Coordinates of C-alpha atoms in Angstrom, one line a residue:
Chain A
X1 CA -52.1 -32.7 57.7
X2 CA -51.2 -32.6 54.3
X3 CA -51.0 -28.7 54.6
X4 CA -48.7 -29.4 58.1
X5 CA -46.9 -31.4 56.0
X6 CA -46.5 -28.8 53.5
X7 CA -45.8 -26.2 56.0
X8 CA -42.9 -29.1 57.2
X9 CA -41.3 -29.8 54.2
X10 CA -41.1 -26.3 53.7
X11 CA -40.1 -24.5 56.7
X12 CA -37.1 -27.7 56.1
X13 CA -36.4 -25.9 52.9
X14 CA -35.6 -22.8 53.7
X15 CA -33.6 -24.0 56.9
X16 CA -31.9 -26.3 53.9
X17 CA -31.4 -22.7 52.0
X18 CA -30.0 -20.7 55.2
X19 CA -28.0 -23.4 56.1
X20 CA -26.0 -23.7 52.6
X21 CA -25.8 -19.8 52.0
X22 CA -24.4 -19.4 55.6
X23 CA -21.4 -22.1 54.4
X24 CA -20.5 -20.0 51.4
X25 CA -21.2 -16.5 52.9
X26 CA -17.4 -16.6 53.8
X27 CA -16.4 -17.1 50.2
X28 CA -19.1 -15.0 48.8
X29 CA -18.3 -12.6 50.6
X30 CA -14.2 -12.6 50.3
X31 CA -15.2 -12.6 46.1
X32 CA -17.8 -9.9 46.2
X33 CA -15.1 -7.8 48.3
X34 CA -12.4 -8.3 46.1
X35 CA -13.2 -9.5 42.7
X36 CA -16.9 -9.0 41.9
X37 CA -17.1 -5.5 43.0
X38 CA -13.7 -4.7 41.8
X39 CA -14.6 -5.7 38.6
X40 CA -17.5 -3.0 38.3
X41 CA -15.5 -0.6 39.4
X42 CA -12.9 -1.3 36.6
X43 CA -15.1 -0.8 34.6
X44 CA -16.3 2.2 36.0
X45 CA -12.7 3.7 35.7
X46 CA -12.6 3.2 32.5
X47 CA -14.9 6.7 31.7
X48 CA -12.8 8.5 34.0
X49 CA -9.4 10.4 33.8
X50 CA -8.1 10.2 36.8
X51 CA -3.9 9.7 38.4
X52 CA -4.9 7.3 41.3
X53 CA -3.8 10.0 43.8
X54 CA -5.8 13.4 43.0
X55 CA -9.3 13.8 44.4
X56 CA -11.6 14.4 41.8
X57 CA -12.0 11.7 39.1
X58 CA -13.0 13.7 35.5
X59 CA -15.7 11.8 33.3
X60 CA -14.7 11.7 29.8
X61 CA -17.0 8.8 28.4
X62 CA -15.6 7.0 25.9
X63 CA -12.5 9.0 25.3
X64 CA -10.2 6.5 27.2
X65 CA -11.6 3.8 24.8
X66 CA -11.1 5.8 21.9
X67 CA -7.4 6.9 22.7
X68 CA -6.7 3.3 23.9
X69 CA -8.0 2.3 20.3
X70 CA -5.8 5.6 18.3
X71 CA -2.9 4.3 19.7
X72 CA -1.0 2.0 17.3
X73 CA 1.3 0.6 20.3
X74 CA -1.9 -0.8 21.8
X75 CA -2.0 -3.2 18.5
X76 CA 1.8 -3.3 18.9
X77 CA 0.9 -5.0 22.2
X78 CA -2.0 -7.1 21.3
X79 CA 0.0 -8.6 18.1
X80 CA 2.7 -9.6 20.7
X81 CA -0.4 -10.8 23.4
X82 CA -0.9 -13.4 19.8
X83 CA 2.2 -14.1 19.7
X84 CA 2.3 -15.0 23.2
X85 CA -0.3 -16.8 23.1
X86 CA 0.5 -19.1 20.0
X87 CA 3.8 -19.9 21.6
X88 CA 2.6 -20.7 24.8
X89 CA -0.2 -23.1 23.3
X90 CA 1.8 -24.8 21.3
X91 CA 4.8 -25.7 24.7
X92 CA 2.2 -25.8 27.3
X93 CA -0.7 -27.4 25.3
X94 CA 0.3 -29.7 23.0
X95 CA 3.9 -31.3 23.5
X96 CA 2.5 -31.9 27.3
X97 CA -0.4 -34.0 25.9
X98 CA 1.7 -35.9 23.6
X99 CA 3.8 -36.5 26.0
X100 CA 1.4 -37.5 28.7
X101 CA 0.3 -39.9 25.7
X102 CA 3.4 -41.2 25.7
X103 CA 4.9 -41.7 29.4
X104 CA 0.4 -42.6 30.3
X105 CA 0.6 -45.3 27.3
X106 CA 3.4 -46.5 25.7
X107 CA 6.1 -46.6 28.5
X108 CA 6.9 -49.5 30.1
X109 CA 10.1 -47.9 32.1
X110 CA 11.0 -44.9 33.9
X111 CA 7.1 -43.6 33.9
X112 CA 7.3 -42.1 37.7
X113 CA 10.2 -40.6 37.3
X114 CA 9.6 -38.5 34.3
X115 CA 6.3 -37.4 35.9
X116 CA 8.2 -36.4 39.5
X117 CA 10.7 -34.3 37.2
X118 CA 8.4 -32.9 34.7
X119 CA 6.3 -31.3 37.5
X120 CA 9.1 -30.1 39.8
X121 CA 9.7 -26.5 38.1
X122 CA 5.5 -26.1 39.1
X123 CA 6.5 -25.6 43.0
X124 CA 9.1 -23.3 42.0
X125 CA 9.3 -19.3 41.9
X126 CA 9.3 -17.7 38.6
X127 CA 10.9 -14.9 39.7
X128 CA 13.9 -17.8 40.2
X129 CA 13.0 -19.1 37.3
X130 CA 13.6 -15.8 35.1
X131 CA 17.1 -15.3 37.3
X132 CA 18.3 -18.8 36.1
X133 CA 17.1 -18.3 32.6
X134 CA 18.5 -14.8 32.1
X135 CA 22.2 -15.8 33.3
X136 CA 22.0 -19.4 31.5
X137 CA 21.1 -17.2 28.5
X138 CA 23.4 -14.7 28.4
X139 CA 24.6 -14.4 25.4
X140 CA 28.1 -13.3 25.7
X141 CA 28.9 -15.0 28.9
X142 CA 26.4 -17.8 29.9
X143 CA 26.8 -21.7 29.9
X144 CA 24.7 -22.1 26.8
X145 CA 27.0 -19.9 24.6
X146 CA 29.9 -20.7 25.7
X147 CA 28.9 -24.3 24.5
X148 CA 27.2 -23.0 21.5
X149 CA 30.2 -21.0 20.9
X150 CA 32.2 -24.1 20.3
X151 CA 30.0 -25.1 17.2
X152 CA 30.7 -21.6 15.9
X153 CA 26.9 -20.3 17.0
X154 CA 26.2 -17.2 18.0
X155 CA 22.9 -16.6 21.3
X156 CA 20.9 -13.3 19.7
X157 CA 20.9 -10.5 22.5
X158 CA 17.7 -11.9 23.5
X159 CA 16.9 -9.3 25.9
X160 CA 17.7 -6.2 23.8
X161 CA 16.0 -8.2 20.1
X162 CA 12.3 -7.4 19.0
X163 CA 10.7 -11.5 18.1
X164 CA 13.8 -13.6 20.4
X165 CA 12.4 -11.6 23.2
X166 CA 9.2 -12.5 23.9
X167 CA 10.7 -16.1 22.3
X168 CA 12.4 -16.5 25.2
X169 CA 10.4 -15.3 28.1
X170 CA 7.4 -17.2 26.9
X171 CA 9.7 -20.6 27.1
X172 CA 11.4 -19.1 31.1
X173 CA 6.8 -19.1 32.1
X174 CA 7.0 -22.7 30.4
X175 CA 9.4 -24.1 32.2
X176 CA 7.3 -23.4 35.5
X177 CA 3.6 -23.9 34.0
X178 CA 4.6 -27.2 31.1
X179 CA 4.7 -29.5 34.0
X180 CA 1.4 -28.9 35.5
X181 CA -0.4 -28.9 32.5
X182 CA 1.5 -32.1 31.9
X183 CA 0.3 -33.4 35.0
X184 CA -3.5 -32.8 34.3
X185 CA -3.3 -34.2 30.4
X186 CA -2.1 -37.3 32.6
X187 CA -4.9 -37.7 34.7
X188 CA -6.9 -37.6 32.3
X189 CA -5.0 -39.9 30.0
X190 CA -5.0 -42.6 32.2
X191 CA -8.6 -42.5 33.3
X192 CA -8.8 -43.5 29.8
X193 CA -10.4 -47.4 29.7
X194 CA -6.3 -49.7 29.2
X195 CA -8.9 -52.5 27.4
X196 CA -10.2 -49.8 24.5
X197 CA -6.3 -48.8 24.2
X198 CA -5.0 -52.7 24.5
X199 CA -7.9 -53.7 22.3
X200 CA -6.4 -51.0 19.4
X201 CA -3.4 -52.3 19.9
X202 CA -3.8 -55.7 18.9
X203 CA -6.2 -54.5 15.7
X204 CA -2.4 -53.1 15.2
X205 CA -3.6 -49.7 14.9
X206 CA -0.4 -47.4 15.1
X207 CA -0.1 -45.4 17.7
X208 CA -0.7 -41.6 16.3
X209 CA -3.8 -43.2 15.2
X210 CA -4.7 -44.1 18.8
X211 CA -3.6 -40.8 19.6
X212 CA -5.5 -39.1 17.2
X213 CA -8.8 -40.7 17.4
X214 CA -9.1 -42.4 20.7
X215 CA -6.8 -40.6 23.4
X216 CA -7.9 -36.9 22.0
X217 CA -11.8 -37.4 21.6
X218 CA -11.8 -39.6 25.6
X219 CA -9.8 -36.8 26.8
X220 CA -10.7 -33.7 25.2
X221 CA -13.4 -32.6 28.4
X222 CA -9.4 -31.8 30.1
X223 CA -8.2 -31.2 26.8
X224 CA -10.2 -27.8 26.6
X225 CA -9.5 -27.1 30.3
X226 CA -5.4 -26.9 29.6
X227 CA -6.5 -24.8 26.2
X228 CA -8.3 -22.4 28.5
X229 CA -6.0 -22.8 31.2
X230 CA -2.9 -21.7 29.3
X231 CA -3.9 -19.1 27.5
X232 CA -5.6 -17.2 30.7
X233 CA -3.4 -18.2 33.3
X234 CA 0.2 -18.3 31.4
X235 CA -0.5 -15.4 30.0
X236 CA -0.7 -14.1 33.5
X237 CA 2.6 -16.2 34.6
X238 CA 4.3 -13.6 31.8
X239 CA 4.1 -10.9 33.9
X240 CA 6.5 -12.1 36.4
X241 CA 9.5 -12.8 33.4
X242 CA 8.7 -9.4 32.0
X243 CA 8.4 -7.5 34.8
X244 CA 11.9 -9.4 36.5
X245 CA 13.9 -9.5 33.0
X246 CA 12.6 -6.4 30.6
X247 CA 10.3 -4.6 32.4
X248 CA 8.4 -4.5 28.4
X249 CA 11.1 -3.7 26.8
X250 CA 12.6 -3.2 24.4
X251 CA 10.7 -0.4 23.4
X252 CA 7.3 -2.2 24.1
X253 CA 8.7 -5.4 22.2
X254 CA 8.1 -7.9 25.1
X255 CA 5.0 -6.3 26.9
X256 CA 1.4 -7.8 26.4
X257 CA -1.9 -7.0 27.4
X258 CA -1.5 -7.9 31.3
X259 CA 2.0 -5.8 31.7
X260 CA 0.8 -2.7 30.0
X261 CA -2.1 -2.5 31.9
X262 CA 0.0 -2.8 34.8
X263 CA 2.7 -0.4 33.4
X264 CA -0.3 1.8 32.9
X265 CA -1.1 2.2 36.7
X266 CA 1.6 1.6 38.9
X267 CA 4.4 3.0 36.3
X268 CA 2.6 6.0 34.6
X269 CA -0.5 6.2 36.6
X270 CA -3.4 6.3 34.1
X271 CA -5.9 4.1 35.8
X272 CA -8.3 5.4 32.9
X273 CA -6.0 3.5 30.1
X274 CA -5.4 0.6 32.6
X275 CA -8.8 0.2 33.3
X276 CA -10.1 0.4 30.0
X277 CA -7.0 -2.2 28.6
X278 CA -8.0 -4.7 31.4
X279 CA -11.6 -4.8 30.2
X280 CA -10.1 -5.5 27.0
X281 CA -8.2 -8.6 27.6
X282 CA -11.8 -9.3 29.3
X283 CA -13.2 -8.6 26.2
X284 CA -10.6 -10.8 24.8
X285 CA -10.5 -13.9 26.8
X286 CA -14.1 -13.8 26.4
X287 CA -14.2 -14.1 23.1
X288 CA -11.6 -16.5 22.8
X289 CA -13.6 -18.8 25.6
X290 CA -17.1 -18.8 23.6
X291 CA -15.4 -19.2 19.9
X292 CA -13.4 -22.2 21.8
X293 CA -16.2 -23.5 23.3
X294 CA -18.8 -23.5 19.8
X295 CA -16.2 -24.9 17.5
X296 CA -15.2 -28.0 20.2
X297 CA -18.2 -28.5 22.1
X298 CA -19.3 -30.5 19.3
X299 CA -16.7 -33.2 20.2
X300 CA -16.0 -33.2 24.0
X301 CA -16.2 -36.5 25.3
X302 CA -17.4 -35.4 28.9
X303 CA -15.6 -38.1 31.7
X304 CA -17.5 -39.7 34.3
Chain B
X1 CA 2.2 -52.9 25.2
X2 CA 4.8 -54.4 22.9
X3 CA 6.4 -51.3 20.9
X4 CA 9.4 -51.3 18.8
X5 CA 12.8 -50.6 20.6
X6 CA 14.4 -47.6 18.7
X7 CA 10.7 -45.6 19.2
X8 CA 10.7 -46.1 22.9
X9 CA 14.8 -45.4 23.2
X10 CA 13.9 -42.4 21.1
X11 CA 11.5 -41.8 23.4
X12 CA 13.6 -41.9 26.6
X13 CA 16.1 -39.5 24.7
X14 CA 13.4 -36.5 24.7
X15 CA 12.1 -37.0 28.0
X16 CA 15.8 -37.4 29.2
X17 CA 17.0 -34.5 27.5
X18 CA 13.4 -32.0 29.1
X19 CA 14.1 -33.4 32.7
X20 CA 17.7 -32.2 32.1
X21 CA 16.4 -28.6 30.5
X22 CA 13.7 -28.5 33.7
X23 CA 16.1 -29.2 36.4
X24 CA 19.2 -28.6 35.4
X25 CA 18.9 -24.7 36.4
X26 CA 17.8 -25.9 40.1
X27 CA 21.5 -27.7 40.2
X28 CA 23.5 -24.8 38.7
X29 CA 22.0 -22.7 41.2
X30 CA 23.1 -24.3 43.6
X31 CA 25.9 -24.7 42.4
X32 CA 27.0 -21.0 41.4
X33 CA 25.1 -19.8 44.7
X34 CA 28.6 -21.0 46.1
X35 CA 31.2 -19.3 43.7
X36 CA 33.3 -16.3 43.9
X37 CA 32.2 -13.7 41.6
X38 CA 35.4 -14.1 39.7
X39 CA 34.4 -18.0 39.4
X40 CA 31.3 -17.7 38.7
X41 CA 32.7 -15.5 35.4
X42 CA 35.5 -17.6 34.7
X43 CA 34.7 -21.0 35.2
X44 CA 31.6 -20.5 33.7
X45 CA 30.8 -24.8 32.9
X46 CA 32.5 -25.9 36.0
X47 CA 28.7 -26.3 38.1
X48 CA 31.0 -26.7 41.5
X49 CA 32.9 -24.3 42.4
X50 CA 36.7 -25.1 42.9
X51 CA 36.4 -22.9 46.0
X52 CA 33.4 -22.8 47.9
X53 CA 32.6 -20.0 49.5
X54 CA 29.9 -18.5 52.0
X55 CA 29.9 -14.8 51.0
X56 CA 27.1 -14.8 48.9
X57 CA 25.0 -16.0 51.0
X58 CA 26.9 -13.9 53.9
X59 CA 26.3 -11.0 51.9
X60 CA 21.9 -11.4 51.7
X61 CA 22.1 -11.9 55.5
X62 CA 24.0 -8.7 55.8
X63 CA 21.7 -6.4 53.2
X64 CA 18.3 -7.8 54.4
X65 CA 17.1 -8.7 57.7
X66 CA 16.8 -12.3 55.7
X67 CA 14.8 -14.3 59.3
X68 CA 12.4 -11.3 58.9
X69 CA 11.8 -11.5 54.9
X70 CA 11.3 -15.5 55.7
X71 CA 9.0 -14.4 58.4
X72 CA 6.5 -12.4 56.2
X73 CA 6.5 -14.9 53.8
X74 CA 6.2 -17.8 55.8
X75 CA 3.2 -15.7 57.5
X76 CA 1.3 -14.7 54.0
X77 CA 1.7 -18.6 53.1
X78 CA 0.0 -20.1 56.0
X79 CA -2.8 -17.7 56.7
X80 CA -4.3 -18.2 52.7
X81 CA -3.6 -21.4 53.3
X82 CA -5.1 -22.2 56.3
X83 CA -8.1 -19.7 55.5
X84 CA -8.2 -20.8 51.6
X85 CA -8.7 -24.5 52.2
X86 CA -11.4 -23.4 55.6
X87 CA -13.9 -21.4 52.9
X88 CA -13.0 -23.9 49.9
X89 CA -14.4 -26.9 52.4
X90 CA -17.3 -25.0 53.3
X91 CA -18.3 -23.8 50.3
X92 CA -17.4 -26.9 48.5
X93 CA -19.7 -28.9 51.5
X94 CA -22.7 -26.3 50.6
X95 CA -22.3 -27.2 47.0
X96 CA -22.4 -31.2 47.3
X97 CA -24.8 -31.6 50.1
X98 CA -27.1 -29.1 50.1
X99 CA -30.3 -28.0 47.5
X100 CA -31.1 -24.1 47.8
X101 CA -31.8 -21.6 44.8
X102 CA -29.3 -20.4 42.6
X103 CA -27.1 -23.5 43.9
X104 CA -25.8 -23.5 40.4
X105 CA -25.2 -19.8 39.3
X106 CA -23.2 -19.2 42.1
X107 CA -21.3 -22.5 41.4
X108 CA -20.7 -20.9 38.1
X109 CA -20.0 -17.4 39.1
X110 CA -17.4 -18.9 41.4
X111 CA -15.8 -20.7 39.3
X112 CA -15.5 -18.3 36.4
X113 CA -13.4 -16.0 38.5
X114 CA -10.9 -18.3 37.4
X115 CA -11.2 -17.0 34.4
X116 CA -10.9 -13.0 35.5
X117 CA -7.2 -11.6 34.9
X118 CA -5.5 -10.2 37.6
X119 CA -5.4 -6.6 35.5
X120 CA -9.2 -6.5 36.5
X121 CA -9.5 -6.6 39.6
X122 CA -5.8 -5.0 40.5
X123 CA -6.8 -1.2 40.2
X124 CA -9.7 -1.4 43.2
X125 CA -7.7 -3.9 45.2
X126 CA -5.2 -1.5 45.4
X127 CA -6.8 1.3 46.4
X128 CA -9.2 -0.9 49.3
X129 CA -5.6 -2.4 50.9
X130 CA -4.6 2.0 51.1
X131 CA -8.0 2.6 52.3
X132 CA -7.9 0.1 55.2
X133 CA -4.1 1.4 56.0
X134 CA -2.7 -1.9 54.9
X135 CA -0.4 -0.6 52.5
X136 CA 3.0 -2.3 52.8
X137 CA 1.8 -4.9 55.3
X138 CA 1.4 -8.4 54.9
X139 CA -1.8 -8.7 55.7
X140 CA -2.9 -6.7 53.0
X141 CA -1.6 -9.3 51.0
X142 CA -3.1 -12.0 52.5
X143 CA -6.6 -10.2 52.8
X144 CA -7.9 -10.7 48.9
X145 CA -6.6 -14.2 49.1
X146 CA -9.2 -15.7 51.6
X147 CA -10.7 -18.1 49.5
X148 CA -10.1 -19.3 46.7
X149 CA -12.3 -20.7 42.9
X150 CA -9.6 -23.8 42.2
X151 CA -10.4 -24.7 46.1
X152 CA -13.4 -24.9 46.0
X153 CA -13.2 -26.8 42.3
X154 CA -11.2 -29.3 43.3
X155 CA -12.0 -30.4 46.6
X156 CA -16.1 -30.0 45.5
X157 CA -14.8 -32.7 42.8
X158 CA -13.1 -34.8 45.9
X159 CA -16.5 -34.9 47.5
X160 CA -18.6 -35.7 44.7
X161 CA -16.5 -39.2 44.8
X162 CA -18.0 -39.5 48.6
X163 CA -21.3 -41.9 48.3
X164 CA -24.7 -40.0 49.5
X165 CA -25.8 -43.1 50.8
X166 CA -23.4 -42.3 53.4
X167 CA -24.2 -39.1 54.5
X168 CA -28.4 -40.0 54.5
X169 CA -27.3 -42.4 56.8
X170 CA -25.5 -40.4 59.1
X171 CA -28.5 -37.9 58.5
X172 CA -31.6 -40.7 59.6
X173 CA -29.2 -41.0 62.9
X174 CA -29.5 -37.4 63.4
X175 CA -26.2 -36.2 63.3
X176 CA -25.7 -32.6 62.9
X177 CA -23.8 -31.1 59.8
X178 CA -21.4 -30.0 61.8
X179 CA -20.6 -33.7 63.3
X180 CA -20.7 -35.0 59.5
X181 CA -18.3 -32.0 58.0
X182 CA -15.6 -33.2 61.5
X183 CA -16.2 -36.9 61.2
X184 CA -17.1 -38.8 58.0
X185 CA -16.5 -36.5 55.1
X186 CA -13.5 -34.7 56.6
X187 CA -11.5 -37.8 57.0
X188 CA -12.6 -39.1 53.3
X189 CA -11.2 -36.0 51.2
X190 CA -8.6 -35.0 53.8
X191 CA -6.0 -36.4 50.9
X192 CA -7.3 -34.2 48.3
X193 CA -7.5 -31.5 51.1
X194 CA -3.8 -31.6 52.0
X195 CA -2.8 -31.9 48.3
X196 CA -5.0 -29.0 47.6
X197 CA -3.5 -26.9 50.9
X198 CA 0.2 -27.8 49.7
X199 CA -0.7 -26.5 46.5
X200 CA -1.8 -23.5 47.7
X201 CA 1.4 -22.3 50.1
X202 CA 3.5 -23.1 47.7
X203 CA 1.5 -20.8 45.2
X204 CA 1.8 -18.0 48.1
X205 CA 4.9 -18.5 48.5
X206 CA 5.9 -17.9 45.5
X207 CA 3.7 -14.9 44.9
X208 CA 5.0 -12.0 43.5
X209 CA 2.4 -10.1 41.6
X210 CA -0.1 -9.3 44.1
X211 CA 2.5 -8.5 46.7
X212 CA 5.2 -6.6 44.2
X213 CA 1.9 -4.2 44.6
X214 CA 1.3 -4.1 48.4
X215 CA 5.0 -4.4 49.9
X216 CA 7.2 -1.1 49.3
X217 CA 10.0 -1.5 52.2
X218 CA 12.7 -4.7 51.9
X219 CA 11.9 -5.3 55.7
X220 CA 8.0 -6.1 54.8
X221 CA 9.2 -7.6 51.3
X222 CA 8.4 -11.7 51.0
X223 CA 11.6 -14.3 49.2
X224 CA 10.2 -13.5 45.7
X225 CA 10.7 -9.9 46.0
X226 CA 13.8 -10.0 47.9
X227 CA 15.4 -12.3 45.3
X228 CA 14.2 -9.2 42.7
X229 CA 16.8 -6.5 44.3
X230 CA 19.8 -8.6 43.2
X231 CA 19.1 -8.1 39.8
X232 CA 17.1 -5.2 38.9
X233 CA 18.5 -2.0 37.2
X234 CA 18.5 0.3 40.3
X235 CA 20.4 -2.5 42.8
X236 CA 23.1 -3.8 40.3
X237 CA 23.2 -7.1 39.1
X238 CA 24.9 -9.3 41.8
X239 CA 24.2 -13.3 40.3
X240 CA 26.2 -14.8 42.2
X241 CA 24.0 -13.8 45.4
X242 CA 21.0 -13.6 43.7
X243 CA 21.4 -17.0 43.3
X244 CA 22.2 -17.5 47.2
X245 CA 18.8 -16.1 47.7
X246 CA 16.9 -18.2 44.8
X247 CA 18.1 -21.4 47.0
X248 CA 16.5 -20.0 49.9
X249 CA 13.6 -19.0 48.2
X250 CA 13.4 -23.0 46.3
X251 CA 14.3 -25.1 49.8
X252 CA 10.6 -25.2 51.4
X253 CA 9.0 -25.9 48.2
X254 CA 11.3 -28.1 47.1
X255 CA 11.5 -29.8 50.8
X256 CA 7.9 -29.9 50.5
X257 CA 7.7 -31.2 47.3
X258 CA 10.0 -34.1 47.3
X259 CA 8.6 -35.4 50.6
X260 CA 4.5 -35.3 49.3
X261 CA 5.5 -35.8 45.7
X262 CA 4.3 -39.6 45.8
X263 CA 0.9 -38.6 47.5
X264 CA 0.7 -34.6 45.7
X265 CA 0.8 -36.4 41.9
X266 CA -1.5 -38.8 43.0
X267 CA -4.5 -36.4 44.2
X268 CA -3.7 -34.8 41.1
X269 CA -4.2 -37.4 39.4
X270 CA -7.1 -39.9 40.9
X271 CA -9.2 -37.0 41.8
X272 CA -10.4 -36.3 38.8
X273 CA -9.0 -32.3 38.5
X274 CA -9.8 -31.1 35.5

């Protein structure tokens, strides 16, 4: 009898296994074919010289890695990438955190309006955003340049100036990314018990301490997620304004690892270099993720 | 909560300024799309022209098969959305209601794809689409987008909030999984599924990076690709036409957002998305 029950149980388990996997098959197939296999194939391509057209791929060992690491341009682009990361984190992680706190906890009026308006650009194409800001921030004939001209300020020719170009392209990207991050953080802060905050207020604890000592720790799981998302996804979003406005110029000053990998593959057809850069980007993301988790995991308070 | 009047006022000023920076470009684009070219350069600060014209829209309709381009965008966005919602729903159901070997590993592997940069898969995917003969076709754009890690994640989160006892009772009544999915789980997660669906549709509508690799001829373009033509170095820069194309590109997402905003924000802020 017990043997029978065991067989029945194991049959049931097998059946559960089968149905479980069955439901996952569509997703697994898509991810296997279009994410996991391509990832392995890109690793493979990083060891070959190829131009995407020629029937022959030439095995070159670590030559692509040596060339990419020996190229001073790689370090320029790496520097650009870090600059993008720092600016994007400041605008799309720090600022929305503070905004979400003030709108969720401090202000009593117009909260709904602010939420809708800040989230709005997240629904609009970044190509649209890139073109709008290219016109609005045109250093000669754009509306901002004209208004600045009244008070004697000049707008730098940002599409052609090193440094400025990264700042402005980051701002354009932030236009799209800001609201999404804001909503995620708002959701998390909104989920914190109002009683805790109220009692802190009754004890006359200043707002900045409420933010640092109650809100920040209690929303940190979302905070970490938004931090990582900002690095990984906004760096990829930057691709759009770079492609539309500057094509990486002037002289690679606005290129980053993502755009450069695209440029190597689809403009100059060096798949080996492109694959190598992509693997390096992936490595960089993994290091950042790892460092952050190692550094921040202790203080994380998991909501729910 | 009582707060200092000055502090409150300062914050309202900051938020209003931010809203202005974010929303002004959209209004400005609408105004500029109705300006004649010389007006755009001479009356920069007038948001709306004194001599409004439709010539920018007419130029767009004359130079491109606009209906075809809009249809391409629509087909890509709707097919991708339907499949993504469907595959994500099934996967979420498996993750929430089944115990099977390797579940955690599979979940982790699928979710971790959110953090893979697209350049890592770009060349092989391009080659696959090319081998399938789907270059320059909307189907080549759609094919890799039939499943979505964020969708799986969000719908899983939302299903987890359904009391398990509800499902157990249904199982004891010998209801099949198909029926449980359709009659119990789906109605309960419908708000989340709808919001995720709208989000997919709009993201796909606005998608630029992947279509730019796959679509080559203008009649197969999507709206964001068509838009890029008007300020590219080859096509010359024609900002007023670009603004008209921008307006046409923005219309559907804006209507969807303004219609469903309470709903979308509600789902985003309550279903524990993180």
